[in-house]
Coordinates of N, CA and C in Angstrom, one line a residue:
M27 N 0.8 -1.2 0.0 CA 0.0 0.0 0.0 C 0.9 1.3 0.0
I28 N 2.0 1.2 0.6 CA 2.9 2.3 0.7 C 3.3 2.8 -0.7
E29 N 3.6 1.9 -1.6 CA 4.0 2.2 -3.0 C 2.8 2.8 -3.8
I30 N 1.7 2.2 -3.5 CA 0.5 2.7 -4.2 C 0.1 4.1 -3.7
D31 N 0.3 4.3 -2.4 CA 0.0 5.6 -1.9 C 1.0 6.6 -2.5
R32 N 2.3 6.3 -2.6 CA 3.3 7.2 -3.1 C 3.0 7.5 -4.6
G33 N 2.7 6.5 -5.4 CA 2.4 6.7 -6.8 C 1.2 7.6 -7.0
T34 N 0.2 7.4 -6.1 CA -1.1 8.1 -6.2 C -0.8 9.6 -5.8
D35 N 0.0 9.8 -4.7 CA 0.3 11.1 -4.3 C 1.1 11.9 -5.4
R36 N 2.0 11.2 -6.0 CA 2.8 11.9 -7.1 C 1.9 12.3 -8.2
C37 N 1.0 11.4 -8.6 CA 0.1 11.7 -9.7 C -0.8 12.9 -9.4
I38 N -1.4 12.9 -8.2 CA -2.2 14.1 -7.7 C -1.3 15.3 -7.7
G39 N -0.1 15.3 -7.2 CA 0.8 16.4 -7.2 C 1.1 16.9 -8.6
A40 N 1.3 16.0 -9.5 CA 1.7 16.4 -10.9 C 0.5 17.1 -11.5
F41 N -0.7 16.5 -11.3 CA -1.9 17.1 -11.9 C -2.1 18.5 -11.4
N42 N -1.9 18.7 -10.1 CA -2.0 20.0 -9.5 C -0.9 21.0 -10.1
S43 N 0.3 20.5 -10.3 CA 1.4 21.3 -10.8 C 1.1 21.7 -12.3
L44 N 0.5 20.8 -13.0 CA 0.1 21.1 -14.4 C -0.9 22.3 -14.4
L45 N -1.9 22.2 -13.6 CA -2.9 23.3 -13.5 C -2.3 24.6 -13.0
D46 N -1.4 24.5 -12.0 CA -0.7 25.6 -11.5 C 0.1 26.3 -12.6
G47 N 0.8 25.5 -13.4 CA 1.7 26.0 -14.5 C 0.9 26.7 -15.5
I48 N -0.3 26.2 -15.8 CA -1.2 26.9 -16.8 C -1.6 28.2 -16.2
E49 N -2.0 28.2 -15.0 CA -2.5 29.5 -14.3 C -1.4 30.5 -14.3
R50 N -0.2 30.1 -13.9 CA 0.9 31.0 -13.8 C 1.4 31.5 -15.1
A51 N 1.2 30.7 -16.2 CA 1.6 31.2 -17.5 C 0.8 32.4 -18.0
F52 N -0.4 32.5 -17.4 CA -1.2 33.6 -17.8 C -1.5 34.7 -16.7
D53 N -0.6 34.7 -15.7 CA -0.8 35.8 -14.7 C -0.2 37.1 -15.2
H54 N -0.2 38.1 -14.4 CA 0.3 39.4 -14.7 C -0.4 40.0 -15.9
D55 N -1.7 39.7 -16.1 CA -2.5 40.2 -17.2 C -2.7 41.7 -17.1
G56 N -2.5 42.3 -16.0 CA -2.6 43.7 -15.9 C -1.4 44.4 -16.7
I57 N -0.3 43.7 -16.8 CA 0.8 44.2 -17.6 C 0.7 43.9 -19.0
L58 N 0.5 42.6 -19.3 CA 0.3 42.1 -20.6 C -1.0 41.4 -20.7
P59 N -2.0 42.1 -21.3 CA -3.4 41.6 -21.4 C -3.4 40.2 -22.1
L60 N -4.4 39.4 -21.7 CA -4.6 38.1 -22.2 C -5.4 38.2 -23.5
T61 N -5.0 37.3 -24.5 CA -5.8 37.2 -25.7 C -7.1 36.4 -25.2
E62 N -8.0 36.3 -26.1 CA -9.3 35.6 -25.8 C -8.9 34.1 -25.5
D63 N -8.1 33.5 -26.3 CA -7.7 32.1 -26.1 C -6.9 31.9 -24.8
E64 N -6.0 32.8 -24.5 CA -5.3 32.7 -23.2 C -6.2 32.8 -22.0
A65 N -7.2 33.8 -22.1 CA -8.1 33.9 -21.0 C -9.0 32.7 -20.8
A66 N -9.4 32.1 -21.9 CA -10.2 30.9 -21.9 C -9.4 29.7 -21.3
R67 N -8.1 29.6 -21.6 CA -7.3 28.5 -21.1 C -7.1 28.7 -19.6
R68 N -6.8 29.9 -19.2 CA -6.6 30.2 -17.7 C -8.0 29.9 -17.0
S69 N -9.1 30.3 -17.6 CA -10.4 30.1 -17.0 C -10.6 28.6 -16.8
D70 N -10.3 27.8 -17.8 CA -10.5 26.3 -17.7 C -9.6 25.7 -16.6
A71 N -8.4 26.2 -16.5 CA -7.5 25.7 -15.4 C -8.0 26.0 -14.1
L72 N -8.5 27.3 -13.9 CA -9.1 27.7 -12.7 C -10.3 26.9 -12.3
L73 N -11.2 26.6 -13.3 CA -12.4 25.8 -13.1 C -12.0 24.4 -12.6
V74 N -11.1 23.8 -13.3 CA -10.7 22.4 -12.9 C -10.1 22.4 -11.5
R75 N -9.2 23.3 -11.2 CA -8.6 23.3 -9.9 C -9.7 23.6 -8.8
S76 N -10.6 24.5 -9.1 CA -11.6 24.9 -8.1 C -12.6 23.7 -7.8
E77 N -12.8 22.9 -8.8 CA -13.8 21.8 -8.6 C -13.1 20.5 -8.2
V78 N -11.9 20.2 -8.7 CA -11.2 19.0 -8.4 C -10.3 19.0 -7.2
L79 N -9.6 20.1 -7.0 CA -8.6 20.3 -5.9 C -8.9 21.6 -5.2
S80 N -10.2 21.7 -4.8 CA -10.6 23.0 -4.2 C -9.9 23.4 -2.9
S81 N -9.5 22.4 -2.1 CA -8.8 22.7 -0.9 C -7.3 22.2 -0.9
G82 N -6.8 22.2 -2.1 CA -5.4 21.9 -2.3 C -5.2 20.4 -2.3
I83 N -3.9 20.0 -2.0 CA -3.5 18.6 -2.0 C -3.0 18.1 -0.7
D84 N -3.2 18.8 0.3 CA -2.8 18.4 1.7 C -3.4 17.1 2.1
F85 N -4.6 16.8 1.5 CA -5.3 15.6 1.9 C -4.5 14.3 1.7
V86 N -3.4 14.4 0.9 CA -2.6 13.2 0.7 C -1.8 12.8 1.9
R87 N -1.9 13.6 3.0 CA -1.3 13.3 4.2 C -2.2 12.6 5.2
L88 N -3.5 12.5 4.8 CA -4.5 11.8 5.7 C -4.3 10.3 5.7
V89 N -4.9 9.6 6.6 CA -4.9 8.2 6.6 C -5.5 7.7 5.3
Y90 N -5.1 6.5 4.9 CA -5.5 5.9 3.6 C -7.0 6.1 3.3
S91 N -7.8 5.7 4.3 CA -9.3 5.7 4.0 C -9.8 7.1 3.8
Q92 N -9.3 8.0 4.5 CA -9.7 9.4 4.3 C -9.2 10.0 3.0
Q93 N -8.0 9.6 2.7 CA -7.4 10.1 1.4 C -8.3 9.5 0.3
W94 N -8.7 8.3 0.4 CA -9.5 7.7 -0.7 C -10.8 8.4 -0.8
V95 N -11.4 8.8 0.3 CA -12.7 9.5 0.2 C -12.5 10.8 -0.6
R96 N -11.4 11.5 -0.3 CA -11.1 12.8 -1.0 C -10.8 12.5 -2.4
M97 N -10.1 11.4 -2.7 CA -9.8 11.1 -4.1 C -11.1 10.7 -4.9
S98 N -12.0 10.0 -4.2 CA -13.3 9.7 -4.8 C -14.1 11.0 -5.2
A99 N -14.1 11.9 -4.3 CA -14.7 13.2 -4.5 C -14.1 13.9 -5.7
M100 N -12.7 13.8 -5.8 CA -12.0 14.4 -6.9 C -12.4 13.8 -8.2
I101 N -12.6 12.5 -8.3 CA -13.0 11.8 -9.5 C -14.4 12.1 -9.9
K102 N -15.3 12.2 -8.9 CA -16.7 12.7 -9.2 C -16.7 14.0 -9.8
A103 N -15.8 14.9 -9.3 CA -15.7 16.3 -9.8 C -15.2 16.2 -11.3
L104 N -14.2 15.4 -11.5 CA -13.7 15.2 -12.9 C -14.8 14.7 -13.9
D105 N -15.7 14.0 -13.4 CA -16.8 13.4 -14.3 C -17.9 14.4 -14.5
R106 N -17.9 15.6 -13.9 CA -18.9 16.6 -14.2 C -18.7 17.1 -15.6
K107 N -19.8 17.3 -16.3 CA -19.8 17.7 -17.7 C -18.9 18.9 -18.0
D108 N -19.1 20.0 -17.2 CA -18.3 21.2 -17.4 C -16.8 21.0 -17.1
V109 N -16.5 20.2 -16.1 CA -15.1 20.0 -15.7 C -14.5 19.1 -16.8
K110 N -15.2 18.1 -17.2 CA -14.7 17.1 -18.2 C -14.4 17.9 -19.5
A111 N -15.2 18.8 -19.9 CA -15.0 19.6 -21.1 C -13.8 20.5 -21.0
A112 N -13.6 21.1 -19.8 CA -12.4 21.9 -19.5 C -11.1 21.1 -19.6
V113 N -11.2 19.9 -19.0 CA -10.0 19.0 -19.0 C -9.6 18.7 -20.4
E114 N -10.6 18.4 -21.2 CA -10.4 18.1 -22.7 C -9.8 19.2 -23.4
R115 N -10.3 20.4 -23.2 CA -9.8 21.6 -23.8 C -8.3 21.9 -23.4
L116 N -8.0 21.6 -22.1 CA -6.7 21.8 -21.6 C -5.7 20.7 -22.1
G117 N -6.2 19.7 -22.7 CA -5.4 18.6 -23.1 C -4.9 17.7 -22.0
L118 N -5.6 17.6 -20.9 CA -5.2 16.9 -19.7 C -6.1 15.6 -19.5
A119 N -6.7 15.2 -20.6 CA -7.6 14.0 -20.4 C -6.8 12.7 -20.0
T120 N -5.6 12.6 -20.6 CA -4.7 11.4 -20.3 C -4.3 11.5 -18.8
E121 N -4.0 12.6 -18.3 CA -3.6 12.7 -16.9 C -4.8 12.5 -16.0
A122 N -6.0 13.0 -16.4 CA -7.2 12.8 -15.6 C -7.5 11.3 -15.6
N123 N -7.4 10.6 -16.7 CA -7.6 9.2 -16.7 C -6.6 8.4 -15.8
R124 N -5.4 8.9 -15.7 CA -4.4 8.3 -14.8 C -4.9 8.4 -13.4
L125 N -5.4 9.6 -13.0 CA -5.9 9.9 -11.7 C -7.0 8.9 -11.4
R126 N -7.9 8.6 -12.3 CA -9.0 7.7 -12.2 C -8.4 6.3 -11.9
R127 N -7.4 5.9 -12.6 CA -6.9 4.5 -12.5 C -6.2 4.4 -11.1
W128 N -5.5 5.4 -10.7 CA -4.8 5.4 -9.4 C -5.9 5.3 -8.3
T129 N -7.0 6.0 -8.4 CA -8.0 6.0 -7.4 C -8.7 4.6 -7.4
D130 N -8.9 4.0 -8.5 CA -9.5 2.7 -8.6 C -8.5 1.7 -7.9
L131 N -7.2 1.7 -8.2 CA -6.3 0.8 -7.6 C -6.2 1.0 -6.1
Y132 N -6.2 2.3 -5.7 CA -6.2 2.7 -4.2 C -7.4 2.0 -3.5
G133 N -8.5 2.2 -4.1 CA -9.8 1.7 -3.5 C -9.7 0.1 -3.4
Q134 N -9.2 -0.5 -4.5 CA -9.1 -1.9 -4.5 C -8.2 -2.4 -3.4
K135 N -7.0 -1.8 -3.3 CA -6.1 -2.2 -2.3 C -6.6 -2.0 -0.9
L136 N -7.4 -1.0 -0.7 CA -8.1 -0.8 0.6 C -9.2 -1.8 0.8
G137 N -9.7 -2.4 -0.2 CA -10.8 -3.3 -0.1 C -12.2 -2.5 -0.1
V138 N -12.1 -1.2 -0.4 CA -13.3 -0.4 -0.3 C -14.2 -0.6 -1.6
T139 N -13.6 -0.7 -2.7 CA -14.3 -0.8 -4.0 C -14.8 -2.2 -4.3
E140 N -14.3 -3.2 -3.5 CA -14.7 -4.6 -3.7 C -15.6 -5.1 -2.6
A141 N -16.2 -4.2 -1.9 CA -17.1 -4.6 -0.8 C -18.3 -5.4 -1.3
K142 N -18.6 -6.4 -0.6 CA -19.8 -7.3 -0.9 C -21.1 -6.5 -0.7
S143 N -21.8 -6.4 -1.8 CA -23.0 -5.6 -1.7 C -24.1 -6.2 -0.7
A144 N -23.9 -7.5 -0.4 CA -24.9 -8.1 0.5 C -24.6 -7.8 1.9
D145 N -23.4 -7.4 2.3 CA -23.0 -7.1 3.6 C -23.4 -5.7 4.1
P146 N -24.5 -5.6 4.9 CA -24.9 -4.2 5.3 C -23.9 -3.5 6.2
A147 N -23.1 -4.3 6.9 CA -22.1 -3.7 7.8 C -21.0 -2.9 7.0
I148 N -20.6 -3.5 5.9 CA -19.6 -2.9 5.0 C -20.2 -1.6 4.4
K149 N -21.5 -1.7 4.0 CA -22.1 -0.5 3.4 C -22.2 0.6 4.5
S150 N -22.5 0.3 5.7 CA -22.6 1.3 6.8 C -21.3 1.9 7.0
V151 N -20.3 1.1 7.1 CA -18.9 1.7 7.4 C -18.5 2.6 6.3
E152 N -18.7 2.2 5.0 CA -18.4 3.0 3.9 C -19.2 4.3 3.9
A153 N -20.5 4.2 4.2 CA -21.3 5.4 4.3 C -20.8 6.4 5.3
W154 N -20.4 5.8 6.5 CA -19.8 6.7 7.5 C -18.6 7.3 7.1
H155 N -17.6 6.6 6.5 CA -16.4 7.1 6.0 C -16.6 8.2 5.0
E156 N -17.5 8.0 4.1 CA -17.8 9.0 3.0 C -18.4 10.2 3.6
A157 N -19.3 10.1 4.6 CA -19.9 11.2 5.3 C -18.9 12.0 6.0
Y158 N -18.0 11.3 6.7 CA -16.9 12.0 7.5 C -16.0 12.7 6.5
G159 N -15.7 12.0 5.4 CA -14.8 12.6 4.4 C -15.4 13.9 3.9
T160 N -16.7 13.8 3.6 CA -17.4 15.0 3.1 C -17.3 16.2 4.1
L161 N -17.5 15.8 5.4 CA -17.4 16.8 6.4 C -16.0 17.4 6.4
M162 N -15.0 16.6 6.3 CA -13.6 17.1 6.3 C -13.3 18.0 5.1
I163 N -13.9 17.7 4.0 CA -13.7 18.6 2.8 C -14.4 19.9 3.1
Q164 N -15.6 19.9 3.6 CA -16.3 21.1 3.9 C -15.5 21.9 5.0
V165 N -15.0 21.3 6.0 CA -14.2 22.0 7.0 C -13.0 22.7 6.4
H166 N -12.3 21.9 5.6 CA -11.1 22.5 4.9 C -11.5 23.7 4.0
A167 N -12.6 23.6 3.3 CA -13.0 24.6 2.4 C -13.5 25.8 3.1
E168 N -14.3 25.6 4.2 CA -14.9 26.7 4.9 C -14.0 27.4 5.9
Y169 N -13.1 26.6 6.5 CA -12.2 27.1 7.6 C -10.8 27.0 7.2
D170 N -10.4 27.7 6.2 CA -9.0 27.6 5.7 C -8.2 28.9 6.1
D171 N -8.7 29.7 6.9 CA -7.9 30.9 7.4 C -7.2 30.6 8.6
D172 N -5.9 30.3 8.5 CA -5.1 29.9 9.7 C -5.0 31.1 10.7
R173 N -5.2 32.3 10.3 CA -5.2 33.5 11.2 C -6.3 33.5 12.1
D174 N -7.4 32.8 11.8 CA -8.6 32.8 12.6 C -8.5 31.6 13.6
E175 N -8.2 31.9 14.9 CA -8.0 30.9 15.9 C -9.1 29.9 16.0
T176 N -10.4 30.4 16.0 CA -11.5 29.5 16.1 C -11.5 28.5 15.0
H177 N -11.3 28.9 13.7 CA -11.3 28.0 12.6 C -10.1 27.0 12.7
A178 N -8.9 27.5 13.1 CA -7.8 26.6 13.2 C -8.0 25.6 14.3
L179 N -8.6 26.0 15.4 CA -8.9 25.1 16.5 C -10.0 24.0 16.1
L180 N -11.0 24.4 15.3 CA -12.0 23.5 14.8 C -11.4 22.5 13.9
R181 N -10.6 22.9 13.0 CA -9.9 22.0 12.1 C -9.0 21.0 12.8
D182 N -8.3 21.6 13.8 CA -7.3 20.7 14.6 C -8.1 19.6 15.3
R183 N -9.2 20.0 16.0 CA -10.0 19.0 16.7 C -10.6 18.0 15.9
L184 N -11.0 18.4 14.7 CA -11.7 17.4 13.8 C -10.6 16.5 13.1
L185 N -9.5 17.1 12.7 CA -8.5 16.3 12.0 C -7.5 15.6 12.8
S186 N -7.2 16.0 14.0 CA -6.1 15.4 14.8 C -6.3 13.9 15.0
P187 N -7.5 13.4 15.3 CA -7.6 11.9 15.5 C -7.1 11.2 14.2
Y188 N -7.5 11.7 13.1 CA -7.1 11.0 11.8 C -5.6 11.2 11.6
E189 N -5.1 12.4 11.8 CA -3.7 12.6 11.6 C -2.8 11.8 12.5
N190 N -3.3 11.7 13.8 CA -2.6 10.8 14.8 C -2.6 9.4 14.3
A191 N -3.8 8.9 13.9 CA -3.9 7.5 13.4 C -3.0 7.3 12.2
A192 N -2.9 8.3 11.3 CA -2.1 8.2 10.1 C -0.6 8.1 10.5
D193 N -0.2 9.0 11.5 CA 1.2 8.9 12.0 C 1.5 7.6 12.6
E194 N 0.6 7.0 13.4 CA 0.8 5.7 14.0 C 0.9 4.6 13.0
V195 N 0.1 4.7 11.9 CA 0.2 3.7 10.9 C 1.6 3.8 10.2
R196 N 2.0 5.0 9.9 CA 3.3 5.2 9.3 C 4.4 4.7 10.2
R197 N 4.3 5.0 11.5 CA 5.4 4.5 12.4 C 5.4 3.0 12.5
A198 N 4.2 2.4 12.5 CA 4.1 0.9 12.6 C 4.7 0.3 11.3
E199 N 4.4 0.9 10.1 CA 5.0 0.4 8.9 C 6.5 0.6 8.9
Q200 N 7.0 1.7 9.4 CA 8.4 1.9 9.4 C 9.1 0.9 10.4
R201 N 8.5 0.6 11.5 CA 9.0 -0.4 12.5 C 9.1 -1.8 11.8
A202 N 8.0 -2.1 11.1 CA 7.9 -3.4 10.4 C 9.0 -3.5 9.3
R203 N 9.2 -2.4 8.6 CA 10.3 -2.4 7.6 C 11.7 -2.6 8.2
T204 N 11.9 -1.8 9.3 CA 13.2 -1.9 10.0 C 13.4 -3.3 10.6
A205 N 12.4 -3.9 11.2 CA 12.5 -5.3 11.7 C 12.8 -6.3 10.6
S206 N 12.1 -6.1 9.5 CA 12.3 -7.0 8.3 C 13.7 -6.9 7.8
A207 N 14.2 -5.6 7.7 CA 15.6 -5.4 7.2 C 16.6 -6.0 8.2
K208 N 16.3 -5.8 9.5 CA 17.2 -6.4 10.5 C 17.2 -7.9 10.4
K209 N 16.0 -8.5 10.3 CA 15.9 -9.9 10.3 C 16.6 -10.5 9.0
K210 N 16.5 -9.8 7.9 CA 17.1 -10.2 6.7 C 18.6 -10.1 6.8
A211 N 19.1 -9.0 7.4 CA 20.6 -8.8 7.6 C 21.1 -9.9 8.5
Q212 N 20.4 -10.3 9.5 CA 20.8 -11.4 10.4 C 20.8 -12.8 9.8
A213 N 19.9 -12.9 8.8 CA 19.8 -14.2 8.2 C 20.9 -14.4 7.1
E214 N 21.4 -13.4 6.6 CA 22.5 -13.5 5.6 C 23.8 -13.9 6.3
P215 N 24.4 -15.0 5.8 CA 25.6 -15.4 6.4 C 26.8 -14.4 6.1
E216 N 27.7 -14.3 7.1 CA 28.8 -13.4 6.8 C 29.7 -14.1 5.8
P217 N 30.3 -13.3 4.9 CA 31.2 -13.9 3.9 C 32.5 -14.4 4.7
E218 N 32.9 -15.6 4.3 CA 34.1 -16.2 4.9 C 35.4 -15.5 4.3
P219 N 36.4 -15.3 5.2 CA 37.6 -14.7 4.7 C 38.3 -15.7 3.8
I220 N 39.0 -15.1 2.8 CA 39.7 -16.0 1.8 C 41.1 -16.2 2.3

């Protein structure tokens, strides 16, 4: 899962960078006015970013299940008619499809997308995770002013349990990798002197 998470995060980051590059290519229009085509291209990039990555890409630091919820929302936004058309005009359809494939693989690895439809417990847990993920998206979108102490405190209280859990999962995975490497090193015989 670590490698899938890394690949997914890199793809999300790259997509964000592509949009950012397009936006920056057309800034300072007060000095050099935009042509109609340039204004349309910047507008498309702004639309895609506002709908697909509205609260940035910091969600890639959340625990896997919460990241997947955010990624699912991202894919739903990409499938909206206006966003899909903007992605096509920007020439980013291939990258958007790659995001879809990473999201599918991520969900499969978590076992979220392969849940048995007959099991109501799985459906309930998924519904809870999706609802909580939606709440987190709204919290990030509504309360993104770090200068407002109330907003920062609210975000911290809502996110800290998940961030702590994500840190614990990462530490456990690191400990397991270290133990595995140590065990492997102990199992390898020392080369005999010649």
